Tab-separated table of N, CA, C and O in Angstrom:
chain	number	residue	atom	x	y	z
A	1	MET	N	-62.127	-18.164	122.864
A	1	MET	CA	-63.189	-19.097	123.180
A	1	MET	C	-63.891	-19.578	121.924
A	1	MET	O	-64.559	-20.596	121.959
A	2	ALA	N	-63.728	-18.843	120.806
A	2	ALA	CA	-64.304	-19.253	119.529
A	2	ALA	C	-63.332	-18.864	118.425
A	2	ALA	O	-62.455	-18.040	118.626
A	3	GLY	N	-63.492	-19.468	117.268
A	3	GLY	CA	-62.624	-19.146	116.146
A	3	GLY	C	-61.469	-20.112	116.015
A	3	GLY	O	-61.433	-21.160	116.663
A	4	PRO	N	-60.491	-19.770	115.167
A	4	PRO	CA	-59.408	-20.699	114.864
A	4	PRO	C	-58.518	-21.045	116.064
A	4	PRO	O	-57.870	-22.083	116.062
A	5	LEU	N	-58.489	-20.232	117.087
A	5	LEU	CA	-57.661	-20.511	118.269
A	5	LEU	C	-58.473	-21.055	119.439
A	5	LEU	O	-57.951	-21.178	120.552
A	6	ALA	N	-59.728	-21.397	119.209
A	6	ALA	CA	-60.606	-21.867	120.292
A	6	ALA	C	-59.983	-23.061	121.006
A	6	ALA	O	-59.478	-23.982	120.379
A	7	GLY	N	-60.015	-23.004	122.323
A	7	GLY	CA	-59.522	-24.098	123.141
A	7	GLY	C	-58.032	-24.068	123.413
A	7	GLY	O	-57.544	-24.800	124.264
A	8	GLN	N	-57.301	-23.229	122.715
A	8	GLN	CA	-55.859	-23.147	122.955
A	8	GLN	C	-55.578	-22.328	124.202
A	8	GLN	O	-56.290	-21.376	124.510
A	9	ARG	N	-54.538	-22.719	124.906
A	9	ARG	CA	-54.095	-21.973	126.083
A	9	ARG	C	-52.771	-21.311	125.763
A	9	ARG	O	-51.914	-21.913	125.130
A	10	MET	N	-52.644	-20.069	126.198
A	10	MET	CA	-51.410	-19.328	125.982
A	10	MET	C	-50.922	-18.814	127.328
A	10	MET	O	-51.685	-18.161	128.035
A	11	PRO	N	-49.686	-19.101	127.675
A	11	PRO	CA	-49.170	-18.577	128.943
A	11	PRO	C	-48.949	-17.069	128.842
A	11	PRO	O	-48.432	-16.571	127.840
A	12	LEU	N	-49.380	-16.355	129.870
A	12	LEU	CA	-49.181	-14.905	129.907
A	12	LEU	C	-47.865	-14.578	130.593
A	12	LEU	O	-47.364	-15.352	131.398
A	13	ARG	N	-47.365	-13.417	130.301
A	13	ARG	CA	-46.194	-12.867	130.967
A	13	ARG	C	-46.400	-11.366	131.062
A	13	ARG	O	-47.268	-10.807	130.382
A	14	HIS	N	-45.621	-10.720	131.881
A	14	HIS	CA	-45.686	-9.266	131.979
A	14	HIS	C	-45.383	-8.673	130.600
A	14	HIS	O	-44.427	-9.043	129.947
A	15	GLY	N	-46.257	-7.786	130.144
A	15	GLY	CA	-46.065	-7.134	128.854
A	15	GLY	C	-46.632	-7.895	127.671
A	15	GLY	O	-46.321	-7.578	126.526
A	16	PHE	N	-47.503	-8.877	127.923
A	16	PHE	CA	-48.130	-9.662	126.851
A	16	PHE	C	-49.046	-8.739	126.055
A	16	PHE	O	-49.980	-8.163	126.590
A	17	LEU	N	-48.775	-8.606	124.752
A	17	LEU	CA	-49.487	-7.660	123.901
A	17	LEU	C	-50.407	-8.389	122.928
A	17	LEU	O	-50.001	-9.345	122.272
A	18	VAL	N	-51.643	-7.906	122.835
A	18	VAL	CA	-52.645	-8.463	121.924
A	18	VAL	C	-53.014	-7.384	120.914
A	18	VAL	O	-53.274	-6.233	121.291
A	19	GLY	N	-53.039	-7.742	119.651
A	19	GLY	CA	-53.416	-6.796	118.613
A	19	GLY	C	-53.384	-7.437	117.250
A	19	GLY	O	-53.177	-8.642	117.112
A	20	SER	N	-53.554	-6.606	116.219
A	20	SER	CA	-53.567	-7.116	114.848
A	20	SER	C	-52.205	-7.004	114.173
A	20	SER	O	-52.005	-7.560	113.094
A	21	ALA	N	-51.258	-6.322	114.804
A	21	ALA	CA	-49.943	-6.107	114.187
A	21	ALA	C	-49.033	-7.319	114.351
A	21	ALA	O	-49.031	-7.958	115.404
A	22	PRO	N	-48.262	-7.616	113.317
A	22	PRO	CA	-47.239	-8.646	113.476
A	22	PRO	C	-46.311	-8.240	114.629
A	22	PRO	O	-46.056	-7.067	114.841
A	23	GLY	N	-45.849	-9.201	115.357
A	23	GLY	CA	-44.979	-8.906	116.485
A	23	GLY	C	-45.704	-8.895	117.819
A	23	GLY	O	-45.069	-8.938	118.865
A	24	CYS	N	-47.045	-8.829	117.793
A	24	CYS	CA	-47.798	-8.948	119.049
A	24	CYS	C	-47.660	-10.387	119.540
A	24	CYS	O	-47.457	-11.314	118.760
A	25	ASP	N	-47.794	-10.573	120.849
A	25	ASP	CA	-47.731	-11.920	121.409
A	25	ASP	C	-48.920	-12.762	120.949
A	25	ASP	O	-48.787	-13.960	120.723
A	26	LEU	N	-50.074	-12.140	120.822
A	26	LEU	CA	-51.262	-12.783	120.268
A	26	LEU	C	-51.760	-11.891	119.144
A	26	LEU	O	-52.222	-10.774	119.386
A	27	VAL	N	-51.612	-12.376	117.917
A	27	VAL	CA	-52.026	-11.611	116.737
A	27	VAL	C	-53.439	-12.029	116.358
A	27	VAL	O	-53.704	-13.202	116.100
A	28	LEU	N	-54.353	-11.043	116.354
A	28	LEU	CA	-55.746	-11.271	115.971
A	28	LEU	C	-56.000	-10.559	114.651
A	28	LEU	O	-56.673	-9.533	114.587
A	29	ALA	N	-55.409	-11.086	113.607
A	29	ALA	CA	-55.538	-10.503	112.274
A	29	ALA	C	-56.912	-10.834	111.697
A	29	ALA	O	-57.521	-11.829	112.058
A	30	GLY	N	-57.384	-9.981	110.825
A	30	GLY	CA	-58.647	-10.242	110.140
A	30	GLY	C	-59.878	-9.710	110.851
A	30	GLY	O	-60.970	-9.795	110.322
A	31	ASP	N	-59.717	-9.179	112.045
A	31	ASP	CA	-60.850	-8.585	112.769
A	31	ASP	C	-60.684	-7.069	112.691
A	31	ASP	O	-59.771	-6.514	113.285
A	32	PRO	N	-61.561	-6.374	111.941
A	32	PRO	CA	-61.400	-4.930	111.774
A	32	PRO	C	-61.563	-4.137	113.077
A	32	PRO	O	-61.175	-2.975	113.136
A	33	GLN	N	-62.106	-4.760	114.128
A	33	GLN	CA	-62.279	-4.072	115.411
A	33	GLN	C	-61.019	-4.122	116.278
A	33	GLN	O	-60.941	-3.446	117.294
A	34	VAL	N	-60.035	-4.939	115.878
A	34	VAL	CA	-58.813	-5.092	116.665
A	34	VAL	C	-57.763	-4.111	116.164
A	34	VAL	O	-57.410	-4.104	114.982
A	35	SER	N	-57.270	-3.273	117.064
A	35	SER	CA	-56.233	-2.301	116.738
A	35	SER	C	-54.873	-2.989	116.648
A	35	SER	O	-54.688	-4.075	117.202
A	36	PRO	N	-53.905	-2.350	115.991
A	36	PRO	CA	-52.581	-2.958	115.879
A	36	PRO	C	-51.974	-3.343	117.242
A	36	PRO	O	-51.411	-4.422	117.376
A	37	GLN	N	-52.083	-2.480	118.211
A	37	GLN	CA	-51.674	-2.786	119.584
A	37	GLN	C	-52.872	-2.464	120.470
A	37	GLN	O	-53.037	-1.351	120.942
A	38	HIS	N	-53.708	-3.442	120.689
A	38	HIS	CA	-55.032	-3.243	121.277
A	38	HIS	C	-55.029	-3.301	122.805
A	38	HIS	O	-55.581	-2.422	123.469
A	39	ALA	N	-54.445	-4.354	123.372
A	39	ALA	CA	-54.510	-4.557	124.825
A	39	ALA	C	-53.186	-5.118	125.337
A	39	ALA	O	-52.515	-5.887	124.654
A	40	LEU	N	-52.855	-4.725	126.564
A	40	LEU	CA	-51.609	-5.144	127.190
A	40	LEU	C	-51.921	-5.782	128.531
A	40	LEU	O	-52.670	-5.223	129.333
A	41	PHE	N	-51.346	-6.958	128.764
A	41	PHE	CA	-51.477	-7.642	130.047
A	41	PHE	C	-50.226	-7.364	130.863
A	41	PHE	O	-49.110	-7.603	130.386
A	42	VAL	N	-50.405	-6.846	132.069
A	42	VAL	CA	-49.269	-6.533	132.937
A	42	VAL	C	-49.405	-7.288	134.257
A	42	VAL	O	-50.510	-7.524	134.745
A	43	LEU	N	-48.274	-7.668	134.800
A	43	LEU	CA	-48.203	-8.441	136.031
A	43	LEU	C	-47.648	-7.546	137.125
A	43	LEU	O	-46.599	-6.919	136.952
A	44	ASP	N	-48.334	-7.477	138.282
A	44	ASP	CA	-47.819	-6.661	139.382
A	44	ASP	C	-46.911	-7.496	140.286
A	44	ASP	O	-46.725	-8.696	140.077
A	45	THR	N	-46.343	-6.867	141.291
A	45	THR	CA	-45.379	-7.532	142.164
A	45	THR	C	-46.017	-8.619	143.027
A	45	THR	O	-45.309	-9.450	143.574
A	46	LEU	N	-47.344	-8.624	143.139
A	46	LEU	CA	-48.041	-9.649	143.918
A	46	LEU	C	-48.481	-10.830	143.056
A	46	LEU	O	-49.106	-11.770	143.549
A	47	GLY	N	-48.190	-10.762	141.755
A	47	GLY	CA	-48.548	-11.856	140.856
A	47	GLY	C	-49.930	-11.746	140.247
A	47	GLY	O	-50.450	-12.718	139.709
A	48	ASN	N	-50.537	-10.568	140.305
A	48	ASN	CA	-51.869	-10.347	139.734
A	48	ASN	C	-51.742	-9.710	138.354
A	48	ASN	O	-50.907	-8.833	138.141
A	49	PHE	N	-52.601	-10.143	137.439
A	49	PHE	CA	-52.614	-9.565	136.096
A	49	PHE	C	-53.681	-8.488	135.975
A	49	PHE	O	-54.785	-8.620	136.507
A	50	THR	N	-53.329	-7.444	135.230
A	50	THR	CA	-54.257	-6.387	134.840
A	50	THR	C	-54.195	-6.294	133.327
A	50	THR	O	-53.117	-6.422	132.741
A	51	VAL	N	-55.339	-6.095	132.693
A	51	VAL	CA	-55.361	-5.858	131.254
A	51	VAL	C	-55.660	-4.376	131.051
A	51	VAL	O	-56.504	-3.799	131.736
A	52	VAL	N	-54.945	-3.769	130.103
A	52	VAL	CA	-55.034	-2.332	129.853
A	52	VAL	C	-55.331	-2.103	128.378
A	52	VAL	O	-54.647	-2.658	127.509
A	53	ASP	N	-56.348	-1.295	128.096
A	53	ASP	CA	-56.639	-0.891	126.722
A	53	ASP	C	-55.550	0.081	126.289
A	53	ASP	O	-55.236	1.030	126.998
A	54	LYS	N	-54.977	-0.146	125.124
A	54	LYS	CA	-53.894	0.693	124.614
A	54	LYS	C	-54.411	1.844	123.754
A	54	LYS	O	-53.710	2.333	122.883
A	55	GLY	N	-55.627	2.293	124.012
A	55	GLY	CA	-56.177	3.416	123.261
A	55	GLY	C	-56.888	2.998	121.988
A	55	GLY	O	-57.036	3.777	121.052
A	56	SER	N	-57.359	1.764	121.962
A	56	SER	CA	-58.051	1.255	120.778
A	56	SER	C	-59.405	1.945	120.597
A	56	SER	O	-59.985	2.441	121.560
A	57	ALA	N	-59.898	1.942	119.371
A	57	ALA	CA	-61.211	2.535	119.096
A	57	ALA	C	-62.330	1.687	119.685
A	57	ALA	O	-63.304	2.207	120.234
A	58	ALA	N	-62.201	0.369	119.609
A	58	ALA	CA	-63.253	-0.534	120.089
A	58	ALA	C	-63.198	-0.753	121.594
A	58	ALA	O	-64.186	-1.150	122.199
A	59	GLY	N	-62.048	-0.519	122.199
A	59	GLY	CA	-61.905	-0.728	123.637
A	59	GLY	C	-61.809	-2.200	123.991
A	59	GLY	O	-61.749	-3.067	123.125
A	60	ILE	N	-61.798	-2.468	125.293
A	60	ILE	CA	-61.834	-3.840	125.796
A	60	ILE	C	-63.045	-3.967	126.712
A	60	ILE	O	-63.493	-2.988	127.302
A	61	MET	N	-63.558	-5.168	126.785
A	61	MET	CA	-64.690	-5.427	127.667
A	61	MET	C	-64.303	-6.564	128.597
A	61	MET	O	-63.716	-7.550	128.161
A	62	ILE	N	-64.631	-6.414	129.852
A	62	ILE	CA	-64.402	-7.441	130.851
A	62	ILE	C	-65.768	-7.909	131.327
A	62	ILE	O	-66.542	-7.121	131.883
A	63	ASN	N	-66.074	-9.178	131.074
A	63	ASN	CA	-67.381	-9.742	131.436
A	63	ASN	C	-68.532	-8.878	130.945
A	63	ASN	O	-69.513	-8.658	131.650
A	64	GLY	N	-68.384	-8.350	129.729
A	64	GLY	CA	-69.452	-7.578	129.110
A	64	GLY	C	-69.494	-6.102	129.451
A	64	GLY	O	-70.373	-5.389	128.986
A	65	VAL	N	-68.536	-5.617	130.252
A	65	VAL	CA	-68.506	-4.206	130.659
A	65	VAL	C	-67.260	-3.547	130.066
A	65	VAL	O	-66.144	-4.035	130.262
A	66	ARG	N	-67.471	-2.439	129.350
A	66	ARG	CA	-66.327	-1.730	128.760
A	66	ARG	C	-65.515	-1.065	129.857
A	66	ARG	O	-66.060	-0.379	130.724
A	67	MET	N	-64.191	-1.282	129.791
A	67	MET	CA	-63.286	-0.722	130.798
A	67	MET	C	-61.987	-0.298	130.130
A	67	MET	O	-61.584	-0.880	129.121
A	68	ALA	N	-61.324	0.672	130.709
A	68	ALA	CA	-60.013	1.091	130.224
A	68	ALA	C	-58.937	0.134	130.728
A	68	ALA	O	-57.932	-0.100	130.051
A	69	ASP	N	-59.154	-0.405	131.924
A	69	ASP	CA	-58.248	-1.396	132.490
A	69	ASP	C	-58.989	-2.137	133.590
A	69	ASP	O	-59.973	-1.645	134.112
A	70	ALA	N	-58.504	-3.319	133.915
A	70	ALA	CA	-59.148	-4.108	134.966
A	70	ALA	C	-58.180	-5.153	135.495
A	70	ALA	O	-57.464	-5.790	134.717
A	71	ARG	N	-58.192	-5.320	136.812
A	71	ARG	CA	-57.455	-6.417	137.421
A	71	ARG	C	-58.263	-7.683	137.161
A	71	ARG	O	-59.474	-7.719	137.383
A	72	LEU	N	-57.595	-8.713	136.685
A	72	LEU	CA	-58.284	-9.923	136.259
A	72	LEU	C	-58.371	-10.956	137.373
A	72	LEU	O	-57.480	-11.074	138.202
A	73	GLN	N	-59.462	-11.683	137.344
A	73	GLN	CA	-59.681	-12.795	138.252
A	73	GLN	C	-59.992	-14.028	137.418
A	73	GLN	O	-60.470	-13.926	136.278
A	74	HIS	N	-59.731	-15.195	137.991
A	74	HIS	CA	-59.947	-16.467	137.307
A	74	HIS	C	-61.350	-16.512	136.679
A	74	HIS	O	-62.344	-16.217	137.337
A	75	GLY	N	-61.389	-16.841	135.401
A	75	GLY	CA	-62.654	-16.992	134.697
A	75	GLY	C	-63.154	-15.749	133.995
A	75	GLY	O	-64.121	-15.836	133.230
A	76	ASN	N	-62.526	-14.581	134.229
A	76	ASN	CA	-62.967	-13.367	133.541
A	76	ASN	C	-62.889	-13.549	132.029
A	76	ASN	O	-61.977	-14.198	131.515
A	77	VAL	N	-63.857	-12.975	131.323
A	77	VAL	CA	-63.844	-12.979	129.863
A	77	VAL	C	-63.429	-11.593	129.398
A	77	VAL	O	-64.055	-10.592	129.754
A	78	VAL	N	-62.353	-11.556	128.627
A	78	VAL	CA	-61.816	-10.310	128.082
A	78	VAL	C	-62.131	-10.293	126.599
A	78	VAL	O	-61.716	-11.178	125.857
A	79	ARG	N	-62.897	-9.284	126.165
A	79	ARG	CA	-63.231	-9.155	124.739
A	79	ARG	C	-62.304	-8.123	124.121
A	79	ARG	O	-62.216	-6.982	124.579
A	80	VAL	N	-61.610	-8.566	123.081
A	80	VAL	CA	-60.723	-7.706	122.293
A	80	VAL	C	-61.273	-7.725	120.879
A	80	VAL	O	-61.234	-8.764	120.213
A	81	GLY	N	-61.836	-6.599	120.438
A	81	GLY	CA	-62.514	-6.583	119.145
A	81	GLY	C	-63.693	-7.530	119.208
A	81	GLY	O	-64.520	-7.453	120.099
A	82	GLY	N	-63.733	-8.485	118.296
A	82	GLY	CA	-64.803	-9.478	118.287
A	82	GLY	C	-64.373	-10.815	118.871
A	82	GLY	O	-65.044	-11.822	118.652
A	83	VAL	N	-63.265	-10.839	119.596
A	83	VAL	CA	-62.706	-12.083	120.128
A	83	VAL	C	-62.831	-12.110	121.647
A	83	VAL	O	-62.462	-11.151	122.325
A	84	ASP	N	-63.356	-13.213	122.174
A	84	ASP	CA	-63.455	-13.403	123.621
A	84	ASP	C	-62.321	-14.300	124.091
A	84	ASP	O	-62.116	-15.393	123.555
A	85	LEU	N	-61.604	-13.833	125.108
A	85	LEU	CA	-60.512	-14.588	125.724
A	85	LEU	C	-60.882	-14.840	127.176
A	85	LEU	O	-61.345	-13.927	127.859
A	86	ARG	N	-60.670	-16.055	127.647
A	86	ARG	CA	-60.968	-16.359	129.047
A	86	ARG	C	-59.655	-16.399	129.828
A	86	ARG	O	-58.725	-17.097	129.456
A	87	PHE	N	-59.590	-15.613	130.912
A	87	PHE	CA	-58.410	-15.567	131.762
A	87	PHE	C	-58.503	-16.705	132.771
A	87	PHE	O	-59.468	-16.796	133.525
A	88	MET	N	-57.491	-17.558	132.772
A	88	MET	CA	-57.487	-18.718	133.666
A	88	MET	C	-56.215	-18.695	134.517
A	88	MET	O	-55.136	-18.450	134.011
A	89	VAL	N	-56.378	-18.968	135.799
A	89	VAL	CA	-55.254	-19.075	136.715
A	89	VAL	C	-54.954	-20.548	136.901
A	89	VAL	O	-55.873	-21.336	137.137
A	90	GLN	N	-53.686	-20.906	136.800
A	90	GLN	CA	-53.331	-22.326	136.971
A	90	GLN	C	-53.034	-22.636	138.414
A	90	GLN	O	-52.571	-21.904	139.168
């Protein structure tokens, strides 16, 4: 929602990985709060996405609440380190 990728949309898939390490689907380099493999987006058989903290020190926040994992709904804001991502359903 802010920063160099602000306004860009990225299609999610099962196993979409966010972190600071090269090879992640979304690389958030330069943020010391982002772990190498910080958060994983998984898709269930009903087509719903869940985001899971991969054991990062900073954790993930969903709409301002720290959680280990959460099923996402349209418009949820997922904070990874210092970066806010908005989950949108098409």
